[in-house]
Coordinates of C-alpha atoms and ligand atoms in Angstrom, one line a residue:
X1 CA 44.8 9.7 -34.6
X2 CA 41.1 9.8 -34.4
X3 CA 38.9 6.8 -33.0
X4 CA 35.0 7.0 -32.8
X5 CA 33.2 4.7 -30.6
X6 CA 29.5 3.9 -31.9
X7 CA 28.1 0.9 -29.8
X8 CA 24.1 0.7 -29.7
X9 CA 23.3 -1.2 -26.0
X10 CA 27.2 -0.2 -24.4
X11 CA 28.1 1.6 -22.1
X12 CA 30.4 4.0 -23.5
X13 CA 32.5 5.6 -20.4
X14 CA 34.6 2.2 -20.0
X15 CA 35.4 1.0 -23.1
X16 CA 36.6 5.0 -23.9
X17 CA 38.6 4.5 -20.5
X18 CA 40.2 1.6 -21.7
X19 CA 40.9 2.4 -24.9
X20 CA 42.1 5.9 -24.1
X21 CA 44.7 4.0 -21.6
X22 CA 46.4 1.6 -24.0
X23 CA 46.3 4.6 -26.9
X24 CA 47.1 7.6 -24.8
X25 CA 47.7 9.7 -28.2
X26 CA 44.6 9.2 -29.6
X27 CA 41.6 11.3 -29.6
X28 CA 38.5 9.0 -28.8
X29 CA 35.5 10.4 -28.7
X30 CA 31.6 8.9 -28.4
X31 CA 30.1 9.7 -32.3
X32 CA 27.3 11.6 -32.1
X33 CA 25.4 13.4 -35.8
X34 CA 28.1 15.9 -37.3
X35 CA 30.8 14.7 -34.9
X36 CA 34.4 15.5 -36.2
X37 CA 35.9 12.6 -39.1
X38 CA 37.6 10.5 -37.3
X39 CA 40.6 7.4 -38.9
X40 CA 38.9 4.5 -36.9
X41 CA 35.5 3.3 -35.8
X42 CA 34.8 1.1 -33.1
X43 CA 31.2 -0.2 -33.5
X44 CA 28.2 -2.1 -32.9
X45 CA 25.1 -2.3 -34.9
X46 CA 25.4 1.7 -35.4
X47 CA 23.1 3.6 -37.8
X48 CA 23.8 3.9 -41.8
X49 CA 23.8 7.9 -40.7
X50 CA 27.1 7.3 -39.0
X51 CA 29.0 5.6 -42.0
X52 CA 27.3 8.7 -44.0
X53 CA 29.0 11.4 -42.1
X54 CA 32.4 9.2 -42.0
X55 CA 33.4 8.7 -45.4
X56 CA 37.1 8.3 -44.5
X57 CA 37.7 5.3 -42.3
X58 CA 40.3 3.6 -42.6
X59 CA 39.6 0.8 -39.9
X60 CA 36.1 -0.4 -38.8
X61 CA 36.3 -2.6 -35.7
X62 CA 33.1 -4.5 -34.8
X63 CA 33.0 -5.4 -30.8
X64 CA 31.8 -9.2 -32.3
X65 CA 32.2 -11.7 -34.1
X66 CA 29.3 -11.9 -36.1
X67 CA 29.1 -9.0 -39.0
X68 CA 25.6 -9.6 -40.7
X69 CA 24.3 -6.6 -39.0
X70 CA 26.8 -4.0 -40.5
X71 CA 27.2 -6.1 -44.0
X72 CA 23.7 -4.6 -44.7
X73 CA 24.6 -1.0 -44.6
X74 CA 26.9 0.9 -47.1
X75 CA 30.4 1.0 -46.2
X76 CA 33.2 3.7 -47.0
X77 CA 34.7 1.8 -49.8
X78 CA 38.3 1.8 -48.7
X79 CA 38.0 0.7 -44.8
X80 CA 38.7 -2.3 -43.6
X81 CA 36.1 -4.3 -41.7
X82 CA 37.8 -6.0 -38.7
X83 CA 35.4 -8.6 -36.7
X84 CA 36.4 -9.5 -32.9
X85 CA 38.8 -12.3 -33.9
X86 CA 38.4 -15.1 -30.4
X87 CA 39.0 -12.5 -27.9
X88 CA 37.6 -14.8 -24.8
X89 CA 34.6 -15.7 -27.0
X90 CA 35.8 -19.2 -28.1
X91 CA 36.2 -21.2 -24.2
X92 CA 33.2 -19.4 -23.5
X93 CA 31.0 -20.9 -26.4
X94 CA 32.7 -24.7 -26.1
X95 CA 31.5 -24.1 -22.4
X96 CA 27.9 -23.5 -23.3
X97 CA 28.1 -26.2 -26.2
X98 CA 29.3 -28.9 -24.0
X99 CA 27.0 -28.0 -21.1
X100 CA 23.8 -28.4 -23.5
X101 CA 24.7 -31.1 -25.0
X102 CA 26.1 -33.1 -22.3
X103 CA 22.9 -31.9 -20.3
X104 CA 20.7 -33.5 -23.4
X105 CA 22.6 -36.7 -23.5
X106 CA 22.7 -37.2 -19.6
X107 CA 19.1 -36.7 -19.0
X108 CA 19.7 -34.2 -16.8
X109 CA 16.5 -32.5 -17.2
X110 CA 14.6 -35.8 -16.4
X111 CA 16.4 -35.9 -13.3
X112 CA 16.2 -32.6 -11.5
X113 CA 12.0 -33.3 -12.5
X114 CA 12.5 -36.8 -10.5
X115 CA 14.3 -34.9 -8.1
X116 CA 11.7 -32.3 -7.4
X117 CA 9.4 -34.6 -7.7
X118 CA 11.3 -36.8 -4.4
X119 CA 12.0 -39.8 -6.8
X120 CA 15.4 -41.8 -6.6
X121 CA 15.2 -43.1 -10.0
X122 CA 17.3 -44.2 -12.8
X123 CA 17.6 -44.1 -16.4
X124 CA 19.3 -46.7 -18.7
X125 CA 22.6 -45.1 -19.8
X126 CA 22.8 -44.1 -23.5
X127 CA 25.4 -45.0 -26.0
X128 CA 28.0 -42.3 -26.6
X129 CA 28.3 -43.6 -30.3
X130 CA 24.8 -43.0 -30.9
X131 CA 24.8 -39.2 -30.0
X132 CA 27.4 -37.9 -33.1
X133 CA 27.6 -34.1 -32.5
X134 CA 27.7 -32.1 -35.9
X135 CA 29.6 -28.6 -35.8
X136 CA 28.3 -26.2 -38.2
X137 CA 30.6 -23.4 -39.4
X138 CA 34.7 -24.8 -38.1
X139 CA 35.9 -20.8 -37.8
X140 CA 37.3 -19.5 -34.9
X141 CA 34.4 -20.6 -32.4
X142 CA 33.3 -24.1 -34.1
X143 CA 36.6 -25.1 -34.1
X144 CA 37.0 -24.5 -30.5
X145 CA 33.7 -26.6 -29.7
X146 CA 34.6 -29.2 -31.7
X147 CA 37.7 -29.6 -29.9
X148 CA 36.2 -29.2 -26.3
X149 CA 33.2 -31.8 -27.8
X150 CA 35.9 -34.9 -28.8
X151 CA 37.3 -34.2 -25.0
X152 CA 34.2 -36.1 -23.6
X153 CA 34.6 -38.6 -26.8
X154 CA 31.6 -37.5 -28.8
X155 CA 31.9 -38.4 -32.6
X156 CA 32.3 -34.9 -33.8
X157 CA 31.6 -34.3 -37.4
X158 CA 32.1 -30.6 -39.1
X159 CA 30.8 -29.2 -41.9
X160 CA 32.1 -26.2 -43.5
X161 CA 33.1 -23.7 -47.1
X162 CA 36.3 -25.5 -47.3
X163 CA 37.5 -28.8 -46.0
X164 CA 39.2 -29.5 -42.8
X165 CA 42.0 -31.3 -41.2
X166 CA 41.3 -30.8 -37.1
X167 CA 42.8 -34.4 -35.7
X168 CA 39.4 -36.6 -34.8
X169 CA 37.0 -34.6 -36.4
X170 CA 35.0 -36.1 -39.3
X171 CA 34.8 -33.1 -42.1
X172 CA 32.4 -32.3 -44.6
X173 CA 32.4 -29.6 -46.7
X174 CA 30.4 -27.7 -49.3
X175 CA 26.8 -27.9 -50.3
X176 CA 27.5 -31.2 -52.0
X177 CA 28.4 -33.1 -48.9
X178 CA 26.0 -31.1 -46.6
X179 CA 23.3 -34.1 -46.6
X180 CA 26.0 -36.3 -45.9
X181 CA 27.3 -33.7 -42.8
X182 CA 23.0 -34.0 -42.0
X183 CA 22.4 -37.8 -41.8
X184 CA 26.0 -38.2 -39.7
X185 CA 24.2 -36.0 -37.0
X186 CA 22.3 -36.4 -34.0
X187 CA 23.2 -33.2 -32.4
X188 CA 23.3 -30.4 -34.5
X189 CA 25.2 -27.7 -33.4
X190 CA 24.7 -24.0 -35.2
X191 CA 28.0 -21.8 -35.9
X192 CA 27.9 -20.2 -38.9
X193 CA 27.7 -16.7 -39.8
X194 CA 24.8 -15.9 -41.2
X195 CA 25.4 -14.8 -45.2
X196 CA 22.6 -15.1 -47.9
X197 CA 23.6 -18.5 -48.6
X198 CA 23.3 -20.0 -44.9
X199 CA 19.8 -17.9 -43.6
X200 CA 17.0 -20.5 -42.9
X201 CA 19.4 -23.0 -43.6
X202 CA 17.9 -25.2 -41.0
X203 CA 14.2 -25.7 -42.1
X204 CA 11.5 -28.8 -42.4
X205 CA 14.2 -29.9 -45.4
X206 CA 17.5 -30.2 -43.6
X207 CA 16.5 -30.5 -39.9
X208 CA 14.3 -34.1 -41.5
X209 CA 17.6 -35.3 -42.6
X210 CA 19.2 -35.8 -39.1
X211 CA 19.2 -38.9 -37.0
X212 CA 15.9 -40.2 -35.8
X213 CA 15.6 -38.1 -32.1
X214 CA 18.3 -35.3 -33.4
X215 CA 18.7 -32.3 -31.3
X216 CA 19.4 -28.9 -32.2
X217 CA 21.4 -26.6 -30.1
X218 CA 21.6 -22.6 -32.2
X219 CA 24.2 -20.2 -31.5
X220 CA 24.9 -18.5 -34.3
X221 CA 21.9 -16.4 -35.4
X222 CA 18.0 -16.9 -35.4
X223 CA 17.5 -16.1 -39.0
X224 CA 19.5 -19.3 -39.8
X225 CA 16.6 -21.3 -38.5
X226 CA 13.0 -21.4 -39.4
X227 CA 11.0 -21.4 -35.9
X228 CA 7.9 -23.2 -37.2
X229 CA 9.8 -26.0 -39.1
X230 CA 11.9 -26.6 -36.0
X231 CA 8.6 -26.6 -33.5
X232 CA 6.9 -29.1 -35.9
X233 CA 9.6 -31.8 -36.1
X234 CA 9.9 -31.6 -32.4
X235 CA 5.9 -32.1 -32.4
X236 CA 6.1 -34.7 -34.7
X237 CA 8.7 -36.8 -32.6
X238 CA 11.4 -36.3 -35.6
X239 CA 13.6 -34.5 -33.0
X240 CA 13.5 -34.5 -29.1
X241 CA 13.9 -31.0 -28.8
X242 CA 16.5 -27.8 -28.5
X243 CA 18.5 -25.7 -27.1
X244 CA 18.3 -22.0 -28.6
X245 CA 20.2 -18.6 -27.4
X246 CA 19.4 -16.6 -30.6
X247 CA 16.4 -15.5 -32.5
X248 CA 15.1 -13.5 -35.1
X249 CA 13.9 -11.0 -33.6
X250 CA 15.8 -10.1 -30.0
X251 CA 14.4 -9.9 -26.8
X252 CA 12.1 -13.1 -28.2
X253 CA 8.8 -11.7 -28.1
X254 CA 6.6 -12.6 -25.3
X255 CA 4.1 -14.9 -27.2
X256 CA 6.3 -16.3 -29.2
X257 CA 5.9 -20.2 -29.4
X258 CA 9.5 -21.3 -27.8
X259 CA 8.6 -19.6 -24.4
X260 CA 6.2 -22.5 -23.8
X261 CA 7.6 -25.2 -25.3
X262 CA 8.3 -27.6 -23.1
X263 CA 11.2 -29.6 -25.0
X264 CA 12.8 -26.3 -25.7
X265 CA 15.5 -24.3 -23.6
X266 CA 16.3 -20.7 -23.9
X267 CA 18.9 -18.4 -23.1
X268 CA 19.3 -14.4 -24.1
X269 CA 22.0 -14.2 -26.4
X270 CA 24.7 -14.9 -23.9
X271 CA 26.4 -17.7 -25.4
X272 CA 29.9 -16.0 -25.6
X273 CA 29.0 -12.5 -24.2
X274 CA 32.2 -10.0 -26.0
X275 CA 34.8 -9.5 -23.1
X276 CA 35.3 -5.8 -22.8
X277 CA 39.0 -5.8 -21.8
X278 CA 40.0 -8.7 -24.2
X279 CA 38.7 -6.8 -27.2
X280 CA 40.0 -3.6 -26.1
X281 CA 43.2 -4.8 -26.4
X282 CA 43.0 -6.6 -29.5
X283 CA 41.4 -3.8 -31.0
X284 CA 44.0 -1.3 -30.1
X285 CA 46.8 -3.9 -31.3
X286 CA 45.2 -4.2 -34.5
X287 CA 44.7 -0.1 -34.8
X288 CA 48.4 0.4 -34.2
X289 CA 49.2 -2.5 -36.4
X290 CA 46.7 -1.0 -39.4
X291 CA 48.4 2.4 -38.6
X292 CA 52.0 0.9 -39.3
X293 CA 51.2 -0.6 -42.7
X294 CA 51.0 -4.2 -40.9
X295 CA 48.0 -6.8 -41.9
X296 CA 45.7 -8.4 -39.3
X297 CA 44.3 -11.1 -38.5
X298 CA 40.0 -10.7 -38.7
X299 CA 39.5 -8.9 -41.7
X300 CA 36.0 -9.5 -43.5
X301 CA 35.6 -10.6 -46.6
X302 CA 32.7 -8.8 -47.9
X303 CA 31.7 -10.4 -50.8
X304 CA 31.8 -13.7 -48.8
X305 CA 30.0 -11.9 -46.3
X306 CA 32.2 -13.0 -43.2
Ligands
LIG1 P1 34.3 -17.5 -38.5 O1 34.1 -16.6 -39.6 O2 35.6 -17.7 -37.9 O3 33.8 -19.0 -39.0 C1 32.8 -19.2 -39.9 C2 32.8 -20.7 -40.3 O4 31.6 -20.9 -41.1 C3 33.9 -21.1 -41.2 O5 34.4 -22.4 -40.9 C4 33.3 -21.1 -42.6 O6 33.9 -22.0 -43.6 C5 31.9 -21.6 -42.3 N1 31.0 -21.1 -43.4 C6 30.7 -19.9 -43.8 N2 29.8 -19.9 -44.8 C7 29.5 -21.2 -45.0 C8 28.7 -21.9 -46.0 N3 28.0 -21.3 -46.9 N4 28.7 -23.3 -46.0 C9 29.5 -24.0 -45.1 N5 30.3 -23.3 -44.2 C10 30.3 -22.0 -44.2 O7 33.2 -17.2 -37.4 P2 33.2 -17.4 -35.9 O8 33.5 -18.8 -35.6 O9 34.0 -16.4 -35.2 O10 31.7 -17.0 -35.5 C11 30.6 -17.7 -36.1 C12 29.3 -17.0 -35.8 O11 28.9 -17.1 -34.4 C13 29.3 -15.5 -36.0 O12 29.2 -15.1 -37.3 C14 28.1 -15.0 -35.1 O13 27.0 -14.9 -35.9 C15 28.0 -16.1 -34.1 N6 28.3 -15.6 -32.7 C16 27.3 -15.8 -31.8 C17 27.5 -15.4 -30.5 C18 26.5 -15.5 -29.4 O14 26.7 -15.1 -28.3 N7 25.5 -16.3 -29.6 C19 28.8 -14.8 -30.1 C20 29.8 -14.7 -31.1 C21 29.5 -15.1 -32.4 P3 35.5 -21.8 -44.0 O15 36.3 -22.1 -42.8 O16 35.7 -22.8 -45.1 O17 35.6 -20.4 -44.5
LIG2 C1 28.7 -11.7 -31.8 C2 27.6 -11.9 -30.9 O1 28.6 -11.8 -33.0 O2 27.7 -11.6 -29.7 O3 29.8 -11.5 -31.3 O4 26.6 -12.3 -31.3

């Protein structure tokens, strides 16, 4: 069996380590132009010239979760496109949820400025009930935040393509309840993939129909969110501010807006950061499974688009 690794911005020497040691068979190599065909890819963001020269694939195996990047380059027709399926991502994006939005709703920003500032001063505690947090997207990662979000007794609503049963969660789904899912919502919370149908899906439009003060905290990608709609609503009081780790274009440029704002936070797309030996060993469960005949678990959809 033949497995070629193509990951833009990885280092290739470990991941070919750890893959060689849990399928010591195979023949992995680093794809470079007129490399050998190989059965299975292993990829990340590669070039449309690499899908070109490898017709034959039977299994493509994205190191993320998110697939927008590849959906926008032609395919061999009769692989499967697998995305990383959890693999450590999930704890480590309720994590970052719950830390921003608990952060938001404590205040703690006001306080480490009193702090610095040498003041001992308190502020009036705020009403629980009053900061509903509403989960975009209720897949593999919004699930796990809305879980880890009713843990400190939020009102969690979710909105997603089909309706959910997760015990304590409030769910919406489809565009028809989506301005319902909006006006529930102080805290929106981004995880969707992003498909035709959900870019700029938070804009002047939907972000107005959130709770007087709302809050937006984006994970998922920065085309789902139009950057001047979001600044304005902050500017105009509608909403008291964000908390972004994805952008439209990534690094954020250096004079863009959100560096300065002062009601925004940023991080660099390190929400749930893809956990080289976790995925390695799903990915080489699900090659030998493929290889077997088996089905598995992470297969995209690509007319859905995730
Ligand atoms: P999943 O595919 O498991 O879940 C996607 C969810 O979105 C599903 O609940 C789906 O609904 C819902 N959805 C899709 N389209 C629509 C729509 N048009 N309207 C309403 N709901 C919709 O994805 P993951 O949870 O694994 O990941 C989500 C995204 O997070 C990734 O696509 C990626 O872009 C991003 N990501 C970001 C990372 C970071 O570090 N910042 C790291 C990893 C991922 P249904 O269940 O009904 O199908
Ligand atoms: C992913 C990501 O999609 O890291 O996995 O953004």
């Amino acid at each position: 069996m033949k497995i070629t690794f193509c990951c833009a911005e990885t280092k290739s020497e470990p991941w070919l380590a750890g893959l060689q040691s849990v399928l010591p068979t195979a023949q992995i190599t680093v794809w470079q132009p007129g490399a050998p065909l190989a059965d299975h890819a292993v990829v990340w963001t590669p070039p449309q010239q690499f899908f070109d020269e490898q017709p034959q694939l039977k299994g493509v195996f994205n190191i993320g979760a998110g697939v927008d990047a590849l959906l926008k380059l032609r395919l061999p027709p009769q692989a499967v496109l697998v995305r990383l399926d959890d693999a450590g991502m999930s704890v480590q994006m309720a994590e970052y949820v719950c830390h921003a939005v608990i952060r938001h709703f404590r205040e703690f920003d006001a306080y480490e400025a009193a702090m610095r500032a040498g003041q001992w001063s308190y502020r009036k505690p705020r009403r629980r009930a009053d900061f509903a947090v509403g989960v975009m997207g209720l897949g593999v990662l919004g699930e796990r935040v809305a879980r880890a979000l009713q843990m400190f007794e939020f009102p969690v609503n979710g909105w997603s393509r089909s309706a959910k049963s997760i015990d304590g969660v409030r769910s919406f789904c489809g565009a028809e309840q989506f301005n319902d899912f909006l006006a529930a919502t102080q805290v929106l919370v981004n995880l969707l993939p992003l498909t035709p149908e959900t870019r700029d899906i938070m804009n002047r439009e939907t972000l107005s129909q959130l709770q007087p003060g709302g809050y937006v905290i984006n994970v998922a990608r920065g085309a789902h969110l139009v950057d001047e709609d979001l600044i304005a609503l902050i500017d105009s009081g509608h909403l008291s501010g964000a908390t972004l780790d994805v952008f439209r274009t990534e690094p954020l440029p250096s004079d863009h807006p959100f560096w300065q704002h002062p009601q925004i936070t940023l991080t660099p797309h390190t929400s749930a950061r893809t956990l080289r030996e976790e995925s390695i060993a799903q990915i080489a469960g699900k090659i030998l499974a493929l290889e077997q005949g088996y089905c598995v678990a992470g297969i995209v959809d690509p007319v859905r688009g995730y």
